[in-house]
Short mmCIF file of C-alpha atoms in Angstrom, two decimals:
data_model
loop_
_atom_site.label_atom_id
_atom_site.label_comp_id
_atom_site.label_asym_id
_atom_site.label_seq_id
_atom_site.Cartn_x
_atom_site.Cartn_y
_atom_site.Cartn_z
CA UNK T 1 108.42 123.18 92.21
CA UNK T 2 111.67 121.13 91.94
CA UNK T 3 115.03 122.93 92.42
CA UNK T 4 116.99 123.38 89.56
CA UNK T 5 120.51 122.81 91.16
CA UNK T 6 118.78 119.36 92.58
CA UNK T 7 117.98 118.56 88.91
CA UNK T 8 121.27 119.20 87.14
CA UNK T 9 122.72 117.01 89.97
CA UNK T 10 121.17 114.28 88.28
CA UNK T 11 123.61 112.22 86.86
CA UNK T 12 121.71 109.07 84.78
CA UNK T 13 118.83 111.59 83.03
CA UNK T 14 119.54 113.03 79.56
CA UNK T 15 122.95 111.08 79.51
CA UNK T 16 124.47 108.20 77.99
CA UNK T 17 124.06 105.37 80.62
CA UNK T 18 125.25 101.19 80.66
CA UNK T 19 123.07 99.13 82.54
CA UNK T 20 125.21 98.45 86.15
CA UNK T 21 126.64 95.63 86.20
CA UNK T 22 124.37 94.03 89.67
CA UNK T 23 122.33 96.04 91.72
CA UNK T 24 124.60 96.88 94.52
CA UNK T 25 126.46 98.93 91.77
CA UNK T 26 122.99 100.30 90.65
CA UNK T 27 122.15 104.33 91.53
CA UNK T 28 118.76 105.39 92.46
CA UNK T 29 118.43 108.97 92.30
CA UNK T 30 115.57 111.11 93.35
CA UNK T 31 114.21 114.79 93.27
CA UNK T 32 112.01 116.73 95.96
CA UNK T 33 108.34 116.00 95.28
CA UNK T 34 106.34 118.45 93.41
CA UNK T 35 103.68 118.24 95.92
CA UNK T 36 104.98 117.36 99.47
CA UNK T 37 101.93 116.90 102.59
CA UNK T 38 99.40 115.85 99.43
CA UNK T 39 98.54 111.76 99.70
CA UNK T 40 98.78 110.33 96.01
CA UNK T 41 99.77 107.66 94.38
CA UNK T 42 103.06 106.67 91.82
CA UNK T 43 102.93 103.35 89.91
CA UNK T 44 105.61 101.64 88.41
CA UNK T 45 104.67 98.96 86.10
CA UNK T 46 107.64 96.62 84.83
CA UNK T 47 106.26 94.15 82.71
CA UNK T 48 109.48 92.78 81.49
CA UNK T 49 111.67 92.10 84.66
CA UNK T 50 114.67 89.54 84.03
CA UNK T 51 116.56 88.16 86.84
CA UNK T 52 118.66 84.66 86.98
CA UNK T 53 118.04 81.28 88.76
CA UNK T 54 120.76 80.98 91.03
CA UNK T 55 121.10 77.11 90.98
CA UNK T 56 120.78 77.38 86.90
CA UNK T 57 121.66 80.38 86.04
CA UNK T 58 118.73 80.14 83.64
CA UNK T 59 116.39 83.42 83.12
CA UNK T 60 113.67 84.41 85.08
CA UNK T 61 110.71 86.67 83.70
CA UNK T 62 108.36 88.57 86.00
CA UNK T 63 106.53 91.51 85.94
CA UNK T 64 106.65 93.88 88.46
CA UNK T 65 103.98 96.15 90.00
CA UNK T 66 105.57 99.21 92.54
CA UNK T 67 102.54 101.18 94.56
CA UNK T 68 104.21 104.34 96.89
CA UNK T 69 102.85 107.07 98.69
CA UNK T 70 106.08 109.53 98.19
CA UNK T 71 107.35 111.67 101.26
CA UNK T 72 110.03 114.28 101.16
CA UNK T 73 111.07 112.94 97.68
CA UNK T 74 110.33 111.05 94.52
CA UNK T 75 112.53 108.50 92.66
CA UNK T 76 113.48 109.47 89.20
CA UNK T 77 112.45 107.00 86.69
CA UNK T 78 115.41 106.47 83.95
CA UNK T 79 117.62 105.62 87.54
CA UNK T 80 115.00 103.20 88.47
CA UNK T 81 114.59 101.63 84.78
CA UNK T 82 118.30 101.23 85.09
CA UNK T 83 118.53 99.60 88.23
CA UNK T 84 115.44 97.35 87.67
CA UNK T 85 117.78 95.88 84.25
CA UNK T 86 120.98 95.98 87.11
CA UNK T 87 118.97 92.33 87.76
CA UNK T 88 118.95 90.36 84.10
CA UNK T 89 122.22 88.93 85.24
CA UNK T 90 121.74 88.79 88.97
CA UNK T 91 121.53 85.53 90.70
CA UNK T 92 118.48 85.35 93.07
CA UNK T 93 115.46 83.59 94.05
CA UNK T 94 112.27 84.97 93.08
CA UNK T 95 111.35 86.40 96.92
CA UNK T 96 114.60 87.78 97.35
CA UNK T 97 114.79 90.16 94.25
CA UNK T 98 110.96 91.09 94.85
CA UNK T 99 111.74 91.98 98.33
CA UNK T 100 115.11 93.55 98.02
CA UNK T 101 113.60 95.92 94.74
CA UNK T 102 111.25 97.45 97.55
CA UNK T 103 113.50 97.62 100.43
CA UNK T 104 115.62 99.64 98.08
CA UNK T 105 113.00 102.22 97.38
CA UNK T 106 112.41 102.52 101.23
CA UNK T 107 115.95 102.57 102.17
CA UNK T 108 116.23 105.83 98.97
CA UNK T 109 113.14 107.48 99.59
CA UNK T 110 111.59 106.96 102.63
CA UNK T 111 108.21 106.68 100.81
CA UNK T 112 104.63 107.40 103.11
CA UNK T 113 103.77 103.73 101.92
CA UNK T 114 104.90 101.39 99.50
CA UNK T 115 103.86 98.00 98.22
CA UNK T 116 105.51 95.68 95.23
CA UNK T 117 103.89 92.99 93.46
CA UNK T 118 106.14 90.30 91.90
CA UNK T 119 104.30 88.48 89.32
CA UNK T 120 106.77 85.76 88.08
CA UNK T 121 105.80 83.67 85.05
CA UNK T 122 106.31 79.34 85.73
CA UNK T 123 109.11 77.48 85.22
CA UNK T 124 109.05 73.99 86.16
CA UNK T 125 105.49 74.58 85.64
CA UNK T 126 104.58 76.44 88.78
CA UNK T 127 104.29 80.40 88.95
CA UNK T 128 105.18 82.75 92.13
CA UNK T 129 103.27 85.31 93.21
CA UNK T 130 105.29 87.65 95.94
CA UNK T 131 103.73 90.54 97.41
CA UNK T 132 105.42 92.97 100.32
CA UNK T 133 104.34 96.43 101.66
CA UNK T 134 105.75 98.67 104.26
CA UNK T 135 102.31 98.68 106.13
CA UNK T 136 98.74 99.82 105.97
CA UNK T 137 98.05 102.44 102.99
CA UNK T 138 97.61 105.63 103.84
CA UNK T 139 93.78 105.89 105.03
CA UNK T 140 92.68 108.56 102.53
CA UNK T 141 94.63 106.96 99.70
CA UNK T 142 93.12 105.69 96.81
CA UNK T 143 94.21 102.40 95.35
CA UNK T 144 93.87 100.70 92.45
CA UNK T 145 94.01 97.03 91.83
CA UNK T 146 96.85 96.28 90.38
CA UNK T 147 95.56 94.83 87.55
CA UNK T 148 97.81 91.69 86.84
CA UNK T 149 95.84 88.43 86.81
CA UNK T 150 96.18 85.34 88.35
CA UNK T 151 98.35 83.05 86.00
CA UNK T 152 95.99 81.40 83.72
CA UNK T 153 98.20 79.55 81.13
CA UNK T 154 97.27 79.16 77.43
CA UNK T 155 94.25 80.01 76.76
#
């Protein structure tokens, strides 16, 4: 069961929050998991993930699908909603805020396994797919597709 002290240290959950301003300034917080030594699975599914071009500064859409096997802890989910927005007015290619969203979550939690999908809708016509993971899943885990399909246009 999760500590009680651990969860009134929380500092983003049941409070008035303001999206950070990049995600450097972002906080991810996290709470002991409810059942350490089991293998499961937490999704995160982000299907409205903003970012900017750097060269343009124009917008960037993707949607995001996060896969981890949690350890020791679990991340809490308003801090990661609030750090996922910490990007809608971040400059970065497409790779580098896929990449950096999961290095994040290993650098905080030190998950058993994670994996990110970064499904980013075209501009100039072309979409980008970018996947990462940390390593092989866990060999008892079970794992869902992630369920985003390939970029099919209109229709």
């Amino acid at each position: 069961m999760t500590d009680a002290i651990e969860i009134n240290a929380l500092t983003k959950l049941g409070q008035p929050t303001e999206i950070p301003a990049s995600p450097d300034k972002a906080v991810l917080e996290a709470v002991a998991n409810p059942h350490p030594g089991k293998t499961y699975l937490v999704r995160f599914v982000c299907p409205e993930f903003t970012s900017l071009c750097p060269l343009t500064s124009h917008p960037d859409f993707a949607h995001l699908v996060i896969d981890y096997v949690p350890d020791e802890r679990i991340v809490e989910s308003k801090s990661l909603k609030l750090f996922l927005a910490s990007f809608r007015n971040h400059g970065a290619f497409h790779e580098a805020c896929t990449v950096s969203v999961a290095e994040r979550l290993v650098t905080e939690l030190s998950p058993q396994w994670l994996r990110i999908g970064g499904y980013w809708y075209p501009r100039g016509g072309i979409p980008i797919d970018v996947f990462w993971q940390t390593g092989p899943p866990p060999e008892s885990l079970w794992l869902p597709d992630q369920g985003v399909p390939a970029y099919r246009g209109r229709g």
